mmCIF file of C-alpha atoms in Angstrom:
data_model
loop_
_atom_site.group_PDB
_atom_site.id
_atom_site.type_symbol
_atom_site.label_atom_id
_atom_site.label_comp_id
_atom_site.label_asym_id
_atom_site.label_seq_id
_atom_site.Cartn_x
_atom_site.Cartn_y
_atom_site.Cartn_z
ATOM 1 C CA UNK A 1 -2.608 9.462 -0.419
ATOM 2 C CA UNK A 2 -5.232 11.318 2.016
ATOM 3 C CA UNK A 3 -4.024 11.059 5.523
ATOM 4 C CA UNK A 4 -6.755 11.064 8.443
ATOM 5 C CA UNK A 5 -8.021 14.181 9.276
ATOM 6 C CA UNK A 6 -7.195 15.556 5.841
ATOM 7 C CA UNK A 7 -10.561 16.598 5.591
ATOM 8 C CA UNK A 8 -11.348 18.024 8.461
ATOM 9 C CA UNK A 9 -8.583 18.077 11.252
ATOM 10 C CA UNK A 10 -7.332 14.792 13.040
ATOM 11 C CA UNK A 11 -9.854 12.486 14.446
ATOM 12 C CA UNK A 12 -8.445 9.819 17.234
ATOM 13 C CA UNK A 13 -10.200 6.543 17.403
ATOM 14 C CA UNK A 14 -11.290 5.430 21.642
ATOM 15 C CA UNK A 15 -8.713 4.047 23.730
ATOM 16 C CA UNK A 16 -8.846 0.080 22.809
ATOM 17 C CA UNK A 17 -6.123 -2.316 24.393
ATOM 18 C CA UNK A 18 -5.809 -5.459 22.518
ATOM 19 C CA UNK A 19 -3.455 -8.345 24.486
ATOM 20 C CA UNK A 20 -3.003 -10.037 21.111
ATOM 21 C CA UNK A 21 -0.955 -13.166 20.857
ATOM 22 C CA UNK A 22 2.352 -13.138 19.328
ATOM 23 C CA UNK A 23 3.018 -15.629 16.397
ATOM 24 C CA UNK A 24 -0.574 -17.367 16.416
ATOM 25 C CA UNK A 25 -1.582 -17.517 13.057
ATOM 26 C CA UNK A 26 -1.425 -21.211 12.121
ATOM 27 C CA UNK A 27 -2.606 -21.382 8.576
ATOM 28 C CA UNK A 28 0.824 -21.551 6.099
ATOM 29 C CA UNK A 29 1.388 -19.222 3.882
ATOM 30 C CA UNK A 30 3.579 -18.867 0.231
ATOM 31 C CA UNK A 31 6.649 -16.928 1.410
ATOM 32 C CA UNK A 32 9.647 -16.312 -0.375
ATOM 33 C CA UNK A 33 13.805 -16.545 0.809
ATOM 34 C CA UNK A 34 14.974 -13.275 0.201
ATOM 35 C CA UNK A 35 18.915 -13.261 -0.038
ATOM 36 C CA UNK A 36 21.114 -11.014 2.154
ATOM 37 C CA UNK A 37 23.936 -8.846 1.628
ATOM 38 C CA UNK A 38 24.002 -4.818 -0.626
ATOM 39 C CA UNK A 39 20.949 -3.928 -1.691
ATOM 40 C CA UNK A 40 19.851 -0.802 -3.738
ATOM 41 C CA UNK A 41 17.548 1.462 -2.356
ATOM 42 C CA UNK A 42 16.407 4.774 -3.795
ATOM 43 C CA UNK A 43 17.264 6.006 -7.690
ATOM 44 C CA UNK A 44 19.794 8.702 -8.994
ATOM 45 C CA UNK A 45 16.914 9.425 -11.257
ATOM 46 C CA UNK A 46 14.283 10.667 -9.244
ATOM 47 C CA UNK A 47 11.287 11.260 -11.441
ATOM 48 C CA UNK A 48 9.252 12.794 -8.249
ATOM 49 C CA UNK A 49 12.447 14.606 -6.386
ATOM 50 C CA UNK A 50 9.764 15.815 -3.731
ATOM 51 C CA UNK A 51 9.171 12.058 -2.357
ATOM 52 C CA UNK A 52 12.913 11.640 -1.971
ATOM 53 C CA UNK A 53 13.130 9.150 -3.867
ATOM 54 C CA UNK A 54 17.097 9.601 -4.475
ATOM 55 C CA UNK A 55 20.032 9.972 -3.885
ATOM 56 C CA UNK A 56 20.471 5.826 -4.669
ATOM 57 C CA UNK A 57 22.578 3.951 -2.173
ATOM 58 C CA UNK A 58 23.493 0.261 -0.996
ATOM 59 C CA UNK A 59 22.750 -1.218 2.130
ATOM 60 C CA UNK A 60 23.395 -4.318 3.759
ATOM 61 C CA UNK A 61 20.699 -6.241 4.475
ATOM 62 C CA UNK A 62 20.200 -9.632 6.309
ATOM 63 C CA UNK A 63 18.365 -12.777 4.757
ATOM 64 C CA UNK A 64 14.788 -12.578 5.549
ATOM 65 C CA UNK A 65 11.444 -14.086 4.327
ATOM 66 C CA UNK A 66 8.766 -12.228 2.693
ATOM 67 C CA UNK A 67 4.929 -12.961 1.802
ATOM 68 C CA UNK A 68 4.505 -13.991 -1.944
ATOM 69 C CA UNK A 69 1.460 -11.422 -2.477
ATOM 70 C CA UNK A 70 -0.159 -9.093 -0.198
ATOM 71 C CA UNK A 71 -2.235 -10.149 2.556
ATOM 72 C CA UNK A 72 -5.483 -11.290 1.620
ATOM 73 C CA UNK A 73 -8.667 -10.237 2.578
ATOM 74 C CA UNK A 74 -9.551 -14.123 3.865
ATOM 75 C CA UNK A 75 -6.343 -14.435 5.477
ATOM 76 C CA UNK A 76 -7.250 -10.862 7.865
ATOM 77 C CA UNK A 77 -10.146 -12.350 8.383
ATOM 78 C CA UNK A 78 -8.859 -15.357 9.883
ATOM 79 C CA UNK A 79 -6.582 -12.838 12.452
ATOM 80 C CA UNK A 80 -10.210 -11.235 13.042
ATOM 81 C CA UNK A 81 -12.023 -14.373 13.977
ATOM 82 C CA UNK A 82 -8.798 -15.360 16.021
ATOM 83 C CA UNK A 83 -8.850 -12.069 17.914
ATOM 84 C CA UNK A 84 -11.278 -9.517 18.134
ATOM 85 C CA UNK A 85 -9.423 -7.189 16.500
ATOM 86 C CA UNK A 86 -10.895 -4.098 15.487
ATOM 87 C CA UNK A 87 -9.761 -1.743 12.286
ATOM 88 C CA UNK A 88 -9.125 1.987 13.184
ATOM 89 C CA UNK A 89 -11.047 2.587 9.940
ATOM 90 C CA UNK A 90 -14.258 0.671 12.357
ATOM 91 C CA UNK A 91 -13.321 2.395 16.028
ATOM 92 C CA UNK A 92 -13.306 6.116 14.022
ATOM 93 C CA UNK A 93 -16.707 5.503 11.680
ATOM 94 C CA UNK A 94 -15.295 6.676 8.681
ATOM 95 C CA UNK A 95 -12.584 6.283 6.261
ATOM 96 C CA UNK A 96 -11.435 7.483 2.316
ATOM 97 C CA UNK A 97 -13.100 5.746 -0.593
ATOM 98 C CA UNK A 98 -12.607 6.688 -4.312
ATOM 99 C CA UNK A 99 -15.125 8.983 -6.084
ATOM 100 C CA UNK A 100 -15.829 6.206 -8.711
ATOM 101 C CA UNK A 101 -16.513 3.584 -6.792
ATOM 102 C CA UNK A 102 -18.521 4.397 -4.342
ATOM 103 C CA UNK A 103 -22.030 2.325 -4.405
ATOM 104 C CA UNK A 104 -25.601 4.084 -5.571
ATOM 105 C CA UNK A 105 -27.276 6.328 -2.866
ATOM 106 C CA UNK A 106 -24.381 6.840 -0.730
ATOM 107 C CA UNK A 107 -23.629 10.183 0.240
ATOM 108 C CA UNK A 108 -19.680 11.567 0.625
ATOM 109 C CA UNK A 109 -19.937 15.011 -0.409
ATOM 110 C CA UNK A 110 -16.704 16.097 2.202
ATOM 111 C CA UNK A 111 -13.841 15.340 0.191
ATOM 112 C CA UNK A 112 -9.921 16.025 0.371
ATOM 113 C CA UNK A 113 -9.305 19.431 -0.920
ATOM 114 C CA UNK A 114 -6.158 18.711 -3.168
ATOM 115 C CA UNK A 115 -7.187 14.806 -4.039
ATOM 116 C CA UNK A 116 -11.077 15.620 -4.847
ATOM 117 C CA UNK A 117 -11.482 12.318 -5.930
ATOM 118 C CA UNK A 118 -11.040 11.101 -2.287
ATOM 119 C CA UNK A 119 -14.209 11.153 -0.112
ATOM 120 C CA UNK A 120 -14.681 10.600 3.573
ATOM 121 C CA UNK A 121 -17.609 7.760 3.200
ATOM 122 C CA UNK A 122 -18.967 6.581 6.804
ATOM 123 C CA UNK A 123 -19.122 3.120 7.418
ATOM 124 C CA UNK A 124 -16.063 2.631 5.241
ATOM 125 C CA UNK A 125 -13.503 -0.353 6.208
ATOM 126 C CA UNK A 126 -12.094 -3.342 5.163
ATOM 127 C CA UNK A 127 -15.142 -5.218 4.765
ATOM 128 C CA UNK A 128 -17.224 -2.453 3.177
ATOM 129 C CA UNK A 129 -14.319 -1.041 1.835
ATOM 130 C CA UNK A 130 -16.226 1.695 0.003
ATOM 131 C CA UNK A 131 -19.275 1.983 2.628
ATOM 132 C CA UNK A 132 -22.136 0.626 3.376
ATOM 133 C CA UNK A 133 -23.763 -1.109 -0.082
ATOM 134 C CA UNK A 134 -20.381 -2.394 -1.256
ATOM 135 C CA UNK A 135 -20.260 -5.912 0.024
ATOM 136 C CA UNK A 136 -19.617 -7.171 -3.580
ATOM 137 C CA UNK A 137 -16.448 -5.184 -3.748
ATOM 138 C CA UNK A 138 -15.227 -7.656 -1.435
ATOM 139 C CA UNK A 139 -13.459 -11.002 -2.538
ATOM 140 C CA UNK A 140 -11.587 -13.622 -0.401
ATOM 141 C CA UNK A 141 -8.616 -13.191 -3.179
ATOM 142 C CA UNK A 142 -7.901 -9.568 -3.297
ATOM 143 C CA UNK A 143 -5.481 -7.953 -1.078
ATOM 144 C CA UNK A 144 -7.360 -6.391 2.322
ATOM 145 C CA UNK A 145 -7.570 -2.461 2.150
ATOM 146 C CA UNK A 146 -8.892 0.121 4.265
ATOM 147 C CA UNK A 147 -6.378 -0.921 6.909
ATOM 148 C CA UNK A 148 -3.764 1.564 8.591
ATOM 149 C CA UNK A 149 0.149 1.045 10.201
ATOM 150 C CA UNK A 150 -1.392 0.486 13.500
ATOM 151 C CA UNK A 151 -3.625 -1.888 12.032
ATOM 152 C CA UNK A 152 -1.103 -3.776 10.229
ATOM 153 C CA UNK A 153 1.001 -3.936 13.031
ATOM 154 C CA UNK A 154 -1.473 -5.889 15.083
ATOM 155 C CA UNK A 155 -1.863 -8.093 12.397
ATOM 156 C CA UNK A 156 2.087 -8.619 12.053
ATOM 157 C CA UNK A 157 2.571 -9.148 15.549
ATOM 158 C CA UNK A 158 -0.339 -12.221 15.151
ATOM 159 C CA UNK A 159 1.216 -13.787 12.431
ATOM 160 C CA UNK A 160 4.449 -13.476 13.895
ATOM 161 C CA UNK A 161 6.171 -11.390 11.046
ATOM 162 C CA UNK A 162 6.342 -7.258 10.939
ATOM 163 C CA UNK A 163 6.541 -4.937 7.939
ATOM 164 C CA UNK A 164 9.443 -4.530 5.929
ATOM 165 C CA UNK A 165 12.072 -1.649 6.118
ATOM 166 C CA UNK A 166 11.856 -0.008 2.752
ATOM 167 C CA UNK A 167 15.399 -1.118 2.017
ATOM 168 C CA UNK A 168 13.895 -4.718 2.560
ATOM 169 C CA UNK A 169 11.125 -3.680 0.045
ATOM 170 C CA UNK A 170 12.799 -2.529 -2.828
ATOM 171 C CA UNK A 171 15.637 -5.170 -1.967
ATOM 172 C CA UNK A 172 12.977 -7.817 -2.457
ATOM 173 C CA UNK A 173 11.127 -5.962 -5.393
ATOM 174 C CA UNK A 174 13.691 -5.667 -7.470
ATOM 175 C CA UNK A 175 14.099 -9.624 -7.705
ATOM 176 C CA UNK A 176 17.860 -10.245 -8.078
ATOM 177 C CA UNK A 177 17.562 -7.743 -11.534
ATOM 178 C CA UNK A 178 19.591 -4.872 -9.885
ATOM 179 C CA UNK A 179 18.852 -1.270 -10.521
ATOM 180 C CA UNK A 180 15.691 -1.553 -12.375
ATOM 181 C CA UNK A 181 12.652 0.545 -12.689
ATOM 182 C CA UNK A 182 9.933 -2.393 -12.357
ATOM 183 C CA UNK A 183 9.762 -5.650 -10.641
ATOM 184 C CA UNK A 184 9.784 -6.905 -14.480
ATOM 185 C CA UNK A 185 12.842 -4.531 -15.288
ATOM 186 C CA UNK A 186 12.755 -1.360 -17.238
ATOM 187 C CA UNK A 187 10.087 -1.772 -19.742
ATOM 188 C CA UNK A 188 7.126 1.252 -19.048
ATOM 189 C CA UNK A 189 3.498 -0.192 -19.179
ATOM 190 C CA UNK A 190 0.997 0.990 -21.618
ATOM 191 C CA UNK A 191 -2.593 1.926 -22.082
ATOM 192 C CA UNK A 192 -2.939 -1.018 -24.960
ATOM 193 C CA UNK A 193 0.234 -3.531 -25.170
ATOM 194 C CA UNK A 194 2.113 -3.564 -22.178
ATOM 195 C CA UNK A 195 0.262 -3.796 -19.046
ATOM 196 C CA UNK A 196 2.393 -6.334 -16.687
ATOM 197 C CA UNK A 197 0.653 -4.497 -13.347
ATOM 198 C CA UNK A 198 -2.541 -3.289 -12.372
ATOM 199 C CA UNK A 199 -2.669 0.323 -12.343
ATOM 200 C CA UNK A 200 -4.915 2.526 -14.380
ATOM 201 C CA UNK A 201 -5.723 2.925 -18.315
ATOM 202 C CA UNK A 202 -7.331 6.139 -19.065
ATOM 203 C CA UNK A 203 -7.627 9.818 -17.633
ATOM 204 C CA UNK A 204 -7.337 9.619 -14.554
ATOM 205 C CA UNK A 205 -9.581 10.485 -12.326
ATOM 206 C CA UNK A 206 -13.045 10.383 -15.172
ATOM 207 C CA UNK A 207 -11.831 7.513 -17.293
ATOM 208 C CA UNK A 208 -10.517 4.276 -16.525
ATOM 209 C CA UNK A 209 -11.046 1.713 -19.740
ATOM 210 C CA UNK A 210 -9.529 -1.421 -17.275
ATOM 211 C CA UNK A 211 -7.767 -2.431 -20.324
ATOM 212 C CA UNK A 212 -6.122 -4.910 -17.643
ATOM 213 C CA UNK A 213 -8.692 -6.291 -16.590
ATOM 214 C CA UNK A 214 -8.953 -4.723 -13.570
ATOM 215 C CA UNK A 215 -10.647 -1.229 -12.473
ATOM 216 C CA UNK A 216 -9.878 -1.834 -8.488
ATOM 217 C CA UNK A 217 -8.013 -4.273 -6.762
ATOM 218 C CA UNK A 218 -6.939 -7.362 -8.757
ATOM 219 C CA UNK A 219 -6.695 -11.507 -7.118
ATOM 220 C CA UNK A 220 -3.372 -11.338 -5.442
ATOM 221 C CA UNK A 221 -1.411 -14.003 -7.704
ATOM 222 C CA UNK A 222 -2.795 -11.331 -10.851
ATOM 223 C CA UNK A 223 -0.062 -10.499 -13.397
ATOM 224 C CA UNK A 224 3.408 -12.170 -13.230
ATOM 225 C CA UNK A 225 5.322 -12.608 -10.526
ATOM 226 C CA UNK A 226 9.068 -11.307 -10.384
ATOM 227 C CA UNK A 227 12.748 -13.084 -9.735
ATOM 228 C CA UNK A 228 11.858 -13.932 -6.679
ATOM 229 C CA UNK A 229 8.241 -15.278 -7.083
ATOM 230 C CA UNK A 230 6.680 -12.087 -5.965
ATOM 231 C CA UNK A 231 3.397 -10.994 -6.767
ATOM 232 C CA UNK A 232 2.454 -7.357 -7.393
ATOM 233 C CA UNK A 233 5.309 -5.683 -6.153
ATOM 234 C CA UNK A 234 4.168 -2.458 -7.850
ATOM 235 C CA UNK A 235 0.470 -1.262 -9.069
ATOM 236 C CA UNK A 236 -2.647 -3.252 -7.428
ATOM 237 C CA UNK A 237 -2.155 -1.724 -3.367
ATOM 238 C CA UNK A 238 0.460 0.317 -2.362
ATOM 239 C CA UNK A 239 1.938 -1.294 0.442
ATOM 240 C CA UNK A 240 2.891 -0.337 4.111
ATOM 241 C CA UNK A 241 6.515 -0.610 5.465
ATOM 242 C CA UNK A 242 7.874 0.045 9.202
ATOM 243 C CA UNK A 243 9.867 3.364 8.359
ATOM 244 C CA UNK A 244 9.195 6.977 8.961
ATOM 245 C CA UNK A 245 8.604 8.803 5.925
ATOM 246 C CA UNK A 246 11.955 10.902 5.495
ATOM 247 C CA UNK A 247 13.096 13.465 2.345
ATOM 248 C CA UNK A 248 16.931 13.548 2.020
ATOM 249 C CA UNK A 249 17.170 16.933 0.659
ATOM 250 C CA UNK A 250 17.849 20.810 1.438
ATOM 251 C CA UNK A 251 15.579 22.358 -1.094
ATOM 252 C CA UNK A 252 12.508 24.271 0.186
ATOM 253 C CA UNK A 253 9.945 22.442 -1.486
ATOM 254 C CA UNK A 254 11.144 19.013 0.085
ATOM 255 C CA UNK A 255 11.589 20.577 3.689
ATOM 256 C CA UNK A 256 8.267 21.943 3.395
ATOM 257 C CA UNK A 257 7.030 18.169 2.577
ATOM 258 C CA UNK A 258 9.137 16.855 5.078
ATOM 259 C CA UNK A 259 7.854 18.879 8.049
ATOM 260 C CA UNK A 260 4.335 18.615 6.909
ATOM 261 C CA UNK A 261 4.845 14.377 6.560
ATOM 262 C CA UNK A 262 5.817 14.425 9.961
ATOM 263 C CA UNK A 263 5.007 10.997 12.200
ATOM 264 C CA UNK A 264 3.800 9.689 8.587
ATOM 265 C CA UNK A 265 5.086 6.485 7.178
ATOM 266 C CA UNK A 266 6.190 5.235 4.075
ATOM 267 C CA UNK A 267 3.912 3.150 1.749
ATOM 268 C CA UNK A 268 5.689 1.848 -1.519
ATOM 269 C CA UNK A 269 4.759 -0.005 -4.869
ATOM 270 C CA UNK A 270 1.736 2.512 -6.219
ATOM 271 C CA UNK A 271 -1.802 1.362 -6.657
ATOM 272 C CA UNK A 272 -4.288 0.801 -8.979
ATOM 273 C CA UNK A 273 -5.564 4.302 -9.218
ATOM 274 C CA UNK A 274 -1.493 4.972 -10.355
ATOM 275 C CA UNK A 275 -0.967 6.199 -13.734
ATOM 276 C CA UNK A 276 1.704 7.958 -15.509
ATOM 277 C CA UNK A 277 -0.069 11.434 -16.182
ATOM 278 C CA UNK A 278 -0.541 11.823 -12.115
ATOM 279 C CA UNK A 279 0.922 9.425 -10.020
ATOM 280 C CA UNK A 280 4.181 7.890 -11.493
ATOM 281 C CA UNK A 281 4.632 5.983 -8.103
ATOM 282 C CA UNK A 282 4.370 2.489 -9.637
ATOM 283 C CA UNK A 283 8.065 2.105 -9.877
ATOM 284 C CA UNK A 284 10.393 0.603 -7.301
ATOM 285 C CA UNK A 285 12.062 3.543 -5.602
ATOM 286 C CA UNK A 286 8.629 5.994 -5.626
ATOM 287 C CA UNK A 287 7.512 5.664 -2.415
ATOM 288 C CA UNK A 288 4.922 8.169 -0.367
ATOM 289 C CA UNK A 289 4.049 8.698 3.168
ATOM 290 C CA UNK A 290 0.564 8.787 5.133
ATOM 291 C CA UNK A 291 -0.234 8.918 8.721
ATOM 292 C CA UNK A 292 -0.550 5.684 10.505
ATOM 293 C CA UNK A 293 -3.681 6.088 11.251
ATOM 294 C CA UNK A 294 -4.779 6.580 7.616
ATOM 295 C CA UNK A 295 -6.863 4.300 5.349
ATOM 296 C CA UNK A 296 -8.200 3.830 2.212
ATOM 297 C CA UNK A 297 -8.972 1.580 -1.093
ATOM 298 C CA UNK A 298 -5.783 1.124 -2.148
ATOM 299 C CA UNK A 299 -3.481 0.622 0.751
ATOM 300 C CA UNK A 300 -2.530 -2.981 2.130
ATOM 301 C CA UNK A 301 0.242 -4.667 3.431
ATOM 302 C CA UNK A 302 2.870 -7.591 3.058
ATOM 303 C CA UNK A 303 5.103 -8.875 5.874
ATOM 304 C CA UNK A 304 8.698 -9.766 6.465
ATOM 305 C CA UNK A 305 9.825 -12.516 8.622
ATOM 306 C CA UNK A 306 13.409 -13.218 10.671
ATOM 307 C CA UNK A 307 14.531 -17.151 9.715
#
């Protein structure tokens, strides 16, 4: 996942204060009761040891509340109207789109030099989330992208929740099953049979046959949900959380990650643009870390909330 500035050095949007109420939003949403006490986080088989995925471990955890699917584009829309708000993808004038998707005549030739298949596309954001000509890439159902941490912050703070720890993630996405691999349990999806998420069928980056339906973002309530009536825990948008991204581990290779991740933050559940050959983050304990001021197609969000 491109952080900003991965292209060309870090870019830092204008000084913007917002005095944004705390709690406001008013519309009810489907949330779920999320039971306290140990919960797993992590793996003792780490199938990406660089992400630090492992060692496993149990944590206490208290009660909480969690969104039943990602946040919706009409639902940030509604914190828009209500405040002003506007994306750091909008204040900077740019953000990353994916190679494929990216509408007729628009021009992105600066892309990230070890994800080529990431391009800096002006005008990108969470309305046009692949620049300017992409309005039908937009639906009131899908999960809102091209937003960053700070950006889903603001939006927390409005509808009086915040973004899970990732203990709280994985605690919630596991859905009372234990130590699992999936939301659904340990079953691997498939190019042809067994597709219970949306991430992609093909080779990735050329060929996607969306033998799922789906070659972007799917409708939020897409696929079934898991033990705890949660919707698309992994695959669909990789999903922001309120930690640091942190690698518990001496070897070179993971300090080197580690100091070059610094201030980023962890994102967990994979994407649609996930697939075993490359990105094997579709699984519970993968998790990856971007700058907070980062944004692109296939990063959203899901909130937490204190009874």
């Amino acid at each position: 996942m491109p952080p900003r500035g991965g292209t060309d050095g870090a870019d830092s949007p204008p000084d913007q204060t917002f005095d944004l109420p705390q709690g406001a939003e008013t519309t009810s949403v489907s949330k779920a009761a999320i039971p306290g006490g140990s919960a797993l986080v992590g793996t003792s088989t780490e199938m990406i040891p660089f992400d630090g995925e492992g060692p496993q471990r149990r944590l206490r955890v208290k009660p909480y509340l969690i969104d039943t699917t990602a946040v919706t584009n009409a639902r940030f829309s509604r914190f828009i109207d209500d405040t002003g708000y506007v994306t750091e993808a909008e204040r900077i004038g740019w953000s990353f789109a994916f190679f494929a998707h990216l509408p007729e005549g628009v021009e992105a030739p600066e892309r990230v030099p070890e994800a080529p298949w990431w391009r800096r596309v002006d005008g990108a954001d969470w309305r046009l989330i692949n620049g300017p000509g992409s309005e039908a890439d937009w639906h009131p159902d899908h999960p809102v992208v091209q937003i960053s941490w700070n950006d889903a912050r603001a939006f927390a703070k409005w509808a009086g929740g915040r973004l899970p720890t990732e203990v709280e993630w994985e605690h919630a996405a596991r859905g009372g099953l234990g130590d699992v691999r999936f939301p659904w349990g340990m079953a691997e999806p498939d190019d042809e049979t067994h597709m219970p998420c949306n991430i992609w069928q093909g080779h990735f980056p050329r060929v996607n046959t969306g033998a799922d339906g789906h070659i972007a973002t799917a409708p939020v309530q897409s696929f079934a949900p898991n033990g705890y009536g949660l919707y698309n825990m992994c695959g669909n948008t990789w999903e922001w959380t309120a930690d640091p991204f942190r690698i518990r581990s001496l070897h070179r290779q993971a300090k080197a990650r580690q100091a070059a991740a610094k201030g980023h933050k962890i994102c967990k559940g994979g994407s649609f643009l996930c697939h075993r050959s490359y990105c094997y983050r579709y699984r519970i304990a993968a998790r990856t870390g971007t700058s907070p001021d980062s944004a692109t197609t296939h990063q959203g969000l899901r909130l937490v909330y204190d009874p």
